[in-house]
Amino acid sequence: MNRRLSSILLLAFLVAAISSYLVYRVAGKRLHPVPQQQTTKIIVAAKDLPIGTIIADDDITTANWTGTVPQGALLSKKEVLGRGVVSDLYKGEPIFDKRLAAVGSGGGLAATIKPGMRAAAVRVDEVVGVAGFVLPGMRVDVLVSGDAPGAPQSEGTKVKTLLQNIEVLSAGTNIQKDNDGKPIHVPVVTLLVTPKQAELLSLASNHTKIQLVLRNPLDTKTPDTPTIAMASVFSDKHPAPEPRRSARRRAPVRDPKPAPPDIYLIQVYNGGKHTQEKFTALQPH
């Protein structure tokens, strides 16, 4: 009897505990309702949009953004249509104001040029063009090689780091004509430089060969690198010492005219008689 009563009491306790928990959950939701997060429609890219694209109506769409809208995100199509893309946009990515060119500036490469800067196109060698390692947004150093005016011919070709930590705007090919008038494809890289740097590139491209060296974008140091001549490349690091000249023993110089001998005068007095005698000193042999 006691065992049966204990089982009934235990079952009643479990039922009461479960009922109390359910009542607490239901009452808690009514007393403290969960606030619903606000949803905002923002403008996103409907497809991949490369740099220079003028955004049209079919390039964008809207999407629901739950929570706080990111700063700079555009909410109206009027703020996006007709503006140029200055940084690659990917499908479904929110469009921010800083990723687009200013209103009325159009698109293309000119929209990506920062105020006070210039876009300078330079020809590079075929290795750079074929490898394709120079891409927009990367950082490079500009090396020039050639014969320095006024330098001795014995030094040969010289190489100098002309510019450092330069941003690449674009990379592609340009069609030019050779000496026979036939079109050829020339690799061209456009760099973002200051007006002074643009003048240096203009001079270097006409008289020297230009090569680009890829660098880590996090490495912003610009060390002072000296100019290297071809003669120093082939010179030994430890040159042989110059041969020592043996000292020659000089023969004593003889005076062709011997010095006159020393003469001594002696006065001799003998009473009232006075005489003078001369003696010559002995010469050493």
mmCIF file of C-alpha atoms in Angstrom:
data_model
loop_
_atom_site.group_PDB
_atom_site.id
_atom_site.type_symbol
_atom_site.label_atom_id
_atom_site.label_comp_id
_atom_site.label_asym_id
_atom_site.label_seq_id
_atom_site.Cartn_x
_atom_site.Cartn_y
_atom_site.Cartn_z
ATOM 1 C CA MET A 1 0.000 0.000 0.000
ATOM 2 C CA ASN A 2 2.758 2.381 0.896
ATOM 3 C CA ARG A 3 4.662 1.489 -2.280
ATOM 4 C CA ARG A 4 1.617 2.160 -4.484
ATOM 5 C CA LEU A 5 0.960 5.443 -2.730
ATOM 6 C CA SER A 6 4.566 6.514 -3.219
ATOM 7 C CA SER A 7 4.343 5.828 -6.959
ATOM 8 C CA ILE A 8 1.171 7.870 -7.267
ATOM 9 C CA LEU A 9 2.694 10.779 -5.375
ATOM 10 C CA LEU A 10 5.832 10.696 -7.521
ATOM 11 C CA LEU A 11 3.797 10.684 -10.729
ATOM 12 C CA ALA A 12 1.666 13.557 -9.447
ATOM 13 C CA PHE A 13 4.804 15.529 -8.616
ATOM 14 C CA LEU A 14 6.211 15.040 -12.127
ATOM 15 C CA VAL A 15 2.943 16.099 -13.755
ATOM 16 C CA ALA A 16 2.764 19.183 -11.543
ATOM 17 C CA ALA A 17 6.387 20.146 -12.365
ATOM 18 C CA ILE A 18 5.850 19.820 -16.130
ATOM 19 C CA SER A 19 2.617 21.786 -15.958
ATOM 20 C CA SER A 20 4.282 24.529 -13.918
ATOM 21 C CA TYR A 21 7.116 24.844 -16.475
ATOM 22 C CA LEU A 22 4.698 25.116 -19.408
ATOM 23 C CA VAL A 23 2.602 27.704 -17.604
ATOM 24 C CA TYR A 24 5.773 29.706 -16.817
ATOM 25 C CA ARG A 25 6.874 29.688 -20.470
ATOM 26 C CA VAL A 26 3.503 30.803 -21.763
ATOM 27 C CA ALA A 27 3.053 33.463 -19.127
ATOM 28 C CA GLY A 28 6.635 34.676 -19.558
ATOM 29 C CA LYS A 29 6.188 35.274 -23.296
ATOM 30 C CA ARG A 30 3.059 37.279 -22.649
ATOM 31 C CA LEU A 31 4.610 39.334 -19.875
ATOM 32 C CA HIS A 32 7.976 39.808 -21.637
ATOM 33 C CA PRO A 33 7.456 39.585 -25.387
ATOM 34 C CA VAL A 34 10.630 39.162 -27.532
ATOM 35 C CA PRO A 35 11.178 42.365 -29.550
ATOM 36 C CA GLN A 36 11.250 41.760 -33.292
ATOM 37 C CA GLN A 37 14.303 43.176 -35.122
ATOM 38 C CA GLN A 38 13.623 45.804 -37.727
ATOM 39 C CA THR A 39 14.087 44.862 -41.388
ATOM 40 C CA THR A 40 15.325 47.438 -43.931
ATOM 41 C CA LYS A 41 15.554 47.171 -47.703
ATOM 42 C CA ILE A 42 19.023 47.998 -49.034
ATOM 43 C CA ILE A 43 20.514 48.090 -52.525
ATOM 44 C CA VAL A 44 22.719 45.124 -53.507
ATOM 45 C CA ALA A 45 24.477 44.113 -56.712
ATOM 46 C CA ALA A 46 22.402 41.874 -58.969
ATOM 47 C CA LYS A 47 25.578 40.554 -60.676
ATOM 48 C CA ASP A 48 29.329 40.988 -60.619
ATOM 49 C CA LEU A 49 30.249 44.591 -61.457
ATOM 50 C CA PRO A 50 33.902 45.282 -62.407
ATOM 51 C CA ILE A 51 35.712 48.589 -62.001
ATOM 52 C CA GLY A 52 34.501 51.307 -64.368
ATOM 53 C CA THR A 53 30.966 49.959 -64.811
ATOM 54 C CA ILE A 54 28.224 52.581 -65.067
ATOM 55 C CA ILE A 55 25.427 51.129 -62.946
ATOM 56 C CA ALA A 56 22.153 50.574 -64.778
ATOM 57 C CA ASP A 57 18.769 49.472 -63.454
ATOM 58 C CA ASP A 58 19.372 45.777 -64.218
ATOM 59 C CA ASP A 59 22.709 45.822 -62.356
ATOM 60 C CA ILE A 60 21.138 46.258 -58.929
ATOM 61 C CA THR A 61 18.323 44.857 -56.820
ATOM 62 C CA THR A 62 17.008 45.118 -53.249
ATOM 63 C CA ALA A 63 17.434 42.805 -50.268
ATOM 64 C CA ASN A 64 16.150 42.742 -46.687
ATOM 65 C CA TRP A 65 18.693 43.646 -44.034
ATOM 66 C CA THR A 66 17.803 42.641 -40.483
ATOM 67 C CA GLY A 67 19.124 44.807 -37.693
ATOM 68 C CA THR A 68 21.183 47.964 -37.865
ATOM 69 C CA VAL A 69 21.966 49.097 -41.396
ATOM 70 C CA PRO A 70 25.755 49.396 -42.029
ATOM 71 C CA GLN A 71 27.043 52.941 -42.256
ATOM 72 C CA GLY A 72 27.345 54.100 -45.863
ATOM 73 C CA ALA A 73 24.966 51.511 -47.318
ATOM 74 C CA LEU A 74 22.705 52.952 -50.021
ATOM 75 C CA LEU A 75 18.936 52.484 -49.677
ATOM 76 C CA SER A 76 17.578 54.149 -52.800
ATOM 77 C CA LYS A 77 18.149 53.338 -56.465
ATOM 78 C CA LYS A 78 18.338 57.036 -57.230
ATOM 79 C CA GLU A 79 21.553 57.186 -55.200
ATOM 80 C CA VAL A 80 23.152 54.399 -57.277
ATOM 81 C CA LEU A 81 21.969 54.658 -60.896
ATOM 82 C CA GLY A 82 24.394 56.346 -63.293
ATOM 83 C CA ARG A 83 27.407 56.219 -60.962
ATOM 84 C CA GLY A 84 30.670 54.457 -61.794
ATOM 85 C CA VAL A 85 32.103 51.522 -59.856
ATOM 86 C CA VAL A 86 35.555 52.269 -58.399
ATOM 87 C CA SER A 87 35.997 48.905 -56.654
ATOM 88 C CA ASP A 88 34.864 45.484 -57.837
ATOM 89 C CA LEU A 89 31.369 44.530 -56.618
ATOM 90 C CA TYR A 90 30.113 40.956 -56.427
ATOM 91 C CA LYS A 91 26.612 39.535 -56.756
ATOM 92 C CA GLY A 92 24.550 39.991 -53.582
ATOM 93 C CA GLU A 93 27.028 42.427 -52.013
ATOM 94 C CA PRO A 94 25.594 45.600 -50.429
ATOM 95 C CA ILE A 95 26.535 48.745 -52.326
ATOM 96 C CA PHE A 96 28.276 51.389 -50.247
ATOM 97 C CA ASP A 97 28.738 55.009 -51.200
ATOM 98 C CA LYS A 98 32.550 54.801 -51.020
ATOM 99 C CA ARG A 99 32.556 51.969 -53.590
ATOM 100 C CA LEU A 100 31.068 54.295 -56.229
ATOM 101 C CA ALA A 101 32.417 57.353 -58.000
ATOM 102 C CA ALA A 102 31.085 60.776 -57.176
ATOM 103 C CA VAL A 103 27.778 61.787 -58.725
ATOM 104 C CA GLY A 104 28.331 63.172 -62.221
ATOM 105 C CA SER A 105 31.941 61.938 -62.578
ATOM 106 C CA GLY A 106 30.945 59.053 -64.843
ATOM 107 C CA GLY A 107 32.795 55.770 -64.929
ATOM 108 C CA GLY A 108 35.899 54.269 -66.449
ATOM 109 C CA LEU A 109 39.423 54.572 -65.179
ATOM 110 C CA ALA A 110 39.203 58.314 -64.547
ATOM 111 C CA ALA A 111 36.680 57.755 -61.759
ATOM 112 C CA THR A 112 39.215 55.691 -59.790
ATOM 113 C CA ILE A 113 41.883 58.435 -59.715
ATOM 114 C CA LYS A 114 42.194 60.020 -56.298
ATOM 115 C CA PRO A 115 42.287 63.834 -55.986
ATOM 116 C CA GLY A 116 45.780 65.203 -56.556
ATOM 117 C CA MET A 117 46.984 62.012 -58.241
ATOM 118 C CA ARG A 118 47.570 61.010 -61.877
ATOM 119 C CA ALA A 119 47.209 57.810 -63.896
ATOM 120 C CA ALA A 120 50.385 57.049 -65.855
ATOM 121 C CA ALA A 121 50.528 54.179 -68.354
ATOM 122 C CA VAL A 122 53.888 52.438 -68.790
ATOM 123 C CA ARG A 123 54.977 49.686 -71.147
ATOM 124 C CA VAL A 124 56.357 46.552 -69.520
ATOM 125 C CA ASP A 125 58.182 43.522 -70.864
ATOM 126 C CA GLU A 126 56.487 40.390 -72.181
ATOM 127 C CA VAL A 127 57.286 38.400 -69.043
ATOM 128 C CA VAL A 128 55.159 40.699 -66.921
ATOM 129 C CA GLY A 129 52.370 40.722 -69.506
ATOM 130 C CA VAL A 130 52.218 36.962 -69.953
ATOM 131 C CA ALA A 131 52.562 36.081 -66.278
ATOM 132 C CA GLY A 132 49.762 38.484 -65.364
ATOM 133 C CA PHE A 133 50.950 38.896 -61.802
ATOM 134 C CA VAL A 134 50.366 42.657 -61.874
ATOM 135 C CA LEU A 135 46.685 43.176 -61.079
ATOM 136 C CA PRO A 136 44.663 46.267 -60.049
ATOM 137 C CA GLY A 137 45.140 47.165 -56.408
ATOM 138 C CA MET A 138 48.593 45.603 -56.069
ATOM 139 C CA ARG A 139 51.724 47.508 -55.077
ATOM 140 C CA VAL A 140 54.902 47.559 -57.151
ATOM 141 C CA ASP A 141 58.352 49.154 -57.363
ATOM 142 C CA VAL A 142 59.489 50.693 -60.653
ATOM 143 C CA LEU A 143 63.018 49.816 -61.812
ATOM 144 C CA VAL A 144 64.750 51.483 -64.756
ATOM 145 C CA SER A 145 67.844 50.209 -66.590
ATOM 146 C CA GLY A 146 69.953 51.898 -69.238
ATOM 147 C CA ASP A 147 73.130 53.828 -69.944
ATOM 148 C CA ALA A 148 73.450 56.890 -67.749
ATOM 149 C CA PRO A 149 74.483 59.996 -69.721
ATOM 150 C CA GLY A 150 78.015 61.144 -68.952
ATOM 151 C CA ALA A 151 78.950 57.907 -67.158
ATOM 152 C CA PRO A 152 82.157 56.049 -68.143
ATOM 153 C CA GLN A 153 81.574 53.325 -70.717
ATOM 154 C CA SER A 154 83.519 50.875 -68.571
ATOM 155 C CA GLU A 155 80.662 50.785 -66.013
ATOM 156 C CA GLY A 156 78.156 49.520 -68.584
ATOM 157 C CA THR A 157 74.372 49.491 -68.066
ATOM 158 C CA LYS A 158 73.020 50.808 -64.755
ATOM 159 C CA VAL A 159 69.887 49.845 -62.795
ATOM 160 C CA LYS A 160 68.066 52.144 -60.368
ATOM 161 C CA THR A 161 64.885 51.901 -58.295
ATOM 162 C CA LEU A 162 62.992 54.917 -59.571
ATOM 163 C CA LEU A 163 59.703 54.669 -57.598
ATOM 164 C CA GLN A 164 58.574 52.562 -54.638
ATOM 165 C CA ASN A 165 55.227 51.398 -53.261
ATOM 166 C CA ILE A 166 53.153 52.462 -56.280
ATOM 167 C CA GLU A 167 49.507 51.343 -56.638
ATOM 168 C CA VAL A 168 48.403 49.602 -59.847
ATOM 169 C CA LEU A 169 45.161 50.939 -61.345
ATOM 170 C CA SER A 170 44.816 48.601 -64.320
ATOM 171 C CA ALA A 171 46.770 46.108 -66.409
ATOM 172 C CA GLY A 172 46.124 45.042 -69.987
ATOM 173 C CA THR A 173 47.354 45.294 -73.553
ATOM 174 C CA ASN A 174 47.511 48.136 -76.015
ATOM 175 C CA ILE A 175 47.635 47.843 -79.809
ATOM 176 C CA GLN A 176 50.525 49.713 -81.421
ATOM 177 C CA LYS A 177 52.281 49.543 -84.779
ATOM 178 C CA ASP A 178 55.799 48.290 -85.407
ATOM 179 C CA ASN A 179 58.328 49.695 -87.898
ATOM 180 C CA ASP A 180 56.535 47.952 -90.763
ATOM 181 C CA GLY A 181 53.161 49.371 -89.758
ATOM 182 C CA LYS A 182 51.790 46.045 -88.492
ATOM 183 C CA PRO A 183 49.687 46.067 -85.309
ATOM 184 C CA ILE A 184 51.274 44.462 -82.254
ATOM 185 C CA HIS A 185 50.008 43.887 -78.728
ATOM 186 C CA VAL A 186 52.008 45.747 -76.085
ATOM 187 C CA PRO A 187 51.550 45.018 -72.347
ATOM 188 C CA VAL A 188 50.598 48.232 -70.551
ATOM 189 C CA VAL A 189 50.202 48.844 -66.815
ATOM 190 C CA THR A 190 48.558 52.002 -65.451
ATOM 191 C CA LEU A 191 50.015 53.301 -62.187
ATOM 192 C CA LEU A 192 48.616 55.803 -59.678
ATOM 193 C CA VAL A 193 51.339 58.436 -59.178
ATOM 194 C CA THR A 194 51.846 62.047 -58.195
ATOM 195 C CA PRO A 195 52.463 64.703 -60.890
ATOM 196 C CA LYS A 196 56.210 64.681 -60.083
ATOM 197 C CA GLN A 197 56.359 60.899 -60.359
ATOM 198 C CA ALA A 198 54.492 61.090 -63.669
ATOM 199 C CA GLU A 199 57.255 63.332 -65.050
ATOM 200 C CA LEU A 200 59.926 60.860 -63.952
ATOM 201 C CA LEU A 201 58.062 57.985 -65.606
ATOM 202 C CA SER A 202 57.710 59.975 -68.827
ATOM 203 C CA LEU A 203 61.465 60.569 -69.026
ATOM 204 C CA ALA A 204 62.325 57.008 -68.045
ATOM 205 C CA SER A 205 59.960 55.424 -70.577
ATOM 206 C CA ASN A 206 61.617 57.320 -73.449
ATOM 207 C CA HIS A 207 65.263 56.625 -72.600
ATOM 208 C CA THR A 208 65.380 53.485 -70.436
ATOM 209 C CA LYS A 209 63.769 50.099 -69.979
ATOM 210 C CA ILE A 210 61.118 49.845 -67.249
ATOM 211 C CA GLN A 211 60.503 46.785 -65.105
ATOM 212 C CA LEU A 212 57.952 46.332 -62.312
ATOM 213 C CA VAL A 213 58.750 44.444 -59.111
ATOM 214 C CA LEU A 214 55.840 43.112 -57.046
ATOM 215 C CA ARG A 215 55.892 43.884 -53.323
ATOM 216 C CA ASN A 216 53.873 42.989 -50.232
ATOM 217 C CA PRO A 217 51.066 45.571 -49.754
ATOM 218 C CA LEU A 218 51.723 45.549 -45.988
ATOM 219 C CA ASP A 219 55.370 46.522 -46.540
ATOM 220 C CA THR A 220 55.297 50.312 -46.755
ATOM 221 C CA LYS A 221 58.998 50.954 -46.155
ATOM 222 C CA THR A 222 60.936 52.758 -48.888
ATOM 223 C CA PRO A 223 64.641 52.015 -48.343
ATOM 224 C CA ASP A 224 67.305 54.097 -50.047
ATOM 225 C CA THR A 225 68.740 51.785 -52.709
ATOM 226 C CA PRO A 226 71.934 52.828 -54.544
ATOM 227 C CA THR A 227 72.354 52.620 -58.304
ATOM 228 C CA ILE A 228 74.042 49.402 -59.476
ATOM 229 C CA ALA A 229 76.311 49.335 -62.529
ATOM 230 C CA MET A 230 77.030 46.326 -64.720
ATOM 231 C CA ALA A 231 80.710 46.516 -63.813
ATOM 232 C CA SER A 232 79.908 46.007 -60.117
ATOM 233 C CA VAL A 233 77.773 42.931 -60.887
ATOM 234 C CA PHE A 234 80.698 41.076 -62.463
ATOM 235 C CA SER A 235 83.326 42.321 -60.021
ATOM 236 C CA ASP A 236 84.663 40.040 -57.283
ATOM 237 C CA LYS A 237 83.496 40.632 -53.763
ATOM 238 C CA HIS A 238 87.059 40.252 -52.460
ATOM 239 C CA PRO A 239 89.495 41.651 -55.060
ATOM 240 C CA ALA A 240 93.053 40.334 -55.064
ATOM 241 C CA PRO A 241 95.541 42.560 -53.267
ATOM 242 C CA GLU A 242 97.882 44.577 -55.391
ATOM 243 C CA PRO A 243 101.404 43.082 -55.752
ATOM 244 C CA ARG A 244 103.929 44.569 -53.390
ATOM 245 C CA ARG A 245 106.802 46.343 -54.991
ATOM 246 C CA SER A 246 110.249 45.224 -53.839
ATOM 247 C CA ALA A 247 112.424 48.032 -52.522
ATOM 248 C CA ARG A 248 115.607 48.494 -54.541
ATOM 249 C CA ARG A 249 118.839 49.275 -52.745
ATOM 250 C CA ARG A 250 120.282 52.481 -53.951
ATOM 251 C CA ALA A 251 124.027 52.699 -54.622
ATOM 252 C CA PRO A 252 125.856 55.412 -52.729
ATOM 253 C CA VAL A 253 126.256 58.554 -54.717
ATOM 254 C CA ARG A 254 129.887 59.451 -55.255
ATOM 255 C CA ASP A 255 130.959 63.025 -55.557
ATOM 256 C CA PRO A 256 132.950 63.362 -58.757
ATOM 257 C CA LYS A 257 135.078 66.124 -57.190
ATOM 258 C CA PRO A 258 136.787 65.147 -53.932
ATOM 259 C CA ALA A 259 136.823 67.713 -51.193
ATOM 260 C CA PRO A 260 140.076 69.647 -50.789
ATOM 261 C CA PRO A 261 142.336 68.442 -47.946
ATOM 262 C CA ASP A 262 142.560 70.339 -44.693
ATOM 263 C CA ILE A 263 145.739 72.521 -44.333
ATOM 264 C CA TYR A 264 147.236 73.423 -40.952
ATOM 265 C CA LEU A 265 149.633 76.385 -40.463
ATOM 266 C CA ILE A 266 152.232 76.211 -37.653
ATOM 267 C CA GLN A 267 154.231 79.252 -36.530
ATOM 268 C CA VAL A 268 157.850 78.437 -35.515
ATOM 269 C CA TYR A 269 159.909 80.953 -33.444
ATOM 270 C CA ASN A 270 163.643 80.325 -33.069
ATOM 271 C CA GLY A 271 165.157 83.225 -31.168
ATOM 272 C CA GLY A 272 164.608 86.207 -33.295
ATOM 273 C CA LYS A 273 163.902 84.103 -36.316
ATOM 274 C CA HIS A 274 160.300 83.432 -37.320
ATOM 275 C CA THR A 275 159.170 80.835 -39.811
ATOM 276 C CA GLN A 276 155.769 79.345 -40.910
ATOM 277 C CA GLU A 277 155.267 75.687 -41.814
ATOM 278 C CA LYS A 278 152.254 74.107 -43.655
ATOM 279 C CA PHE A 279 150.958 70.599 -42.983
ATOM 280 C CA THR A 280 148.237 68.727 -44.876
ATOM 281 C CA ALA A 281 145.827 66.486 -42.907
ATOM 282 C CA LEU A 282 145.755 62.820 -43.834
ATOM 283 C CA GLN A 283 142.697 61.792 -45.953
ATOM 284 C CA PRO A 284 140.792 58.597 -44.958
ATOM 285 C CA HIS A 285 140.892 55.797 -47.554
#
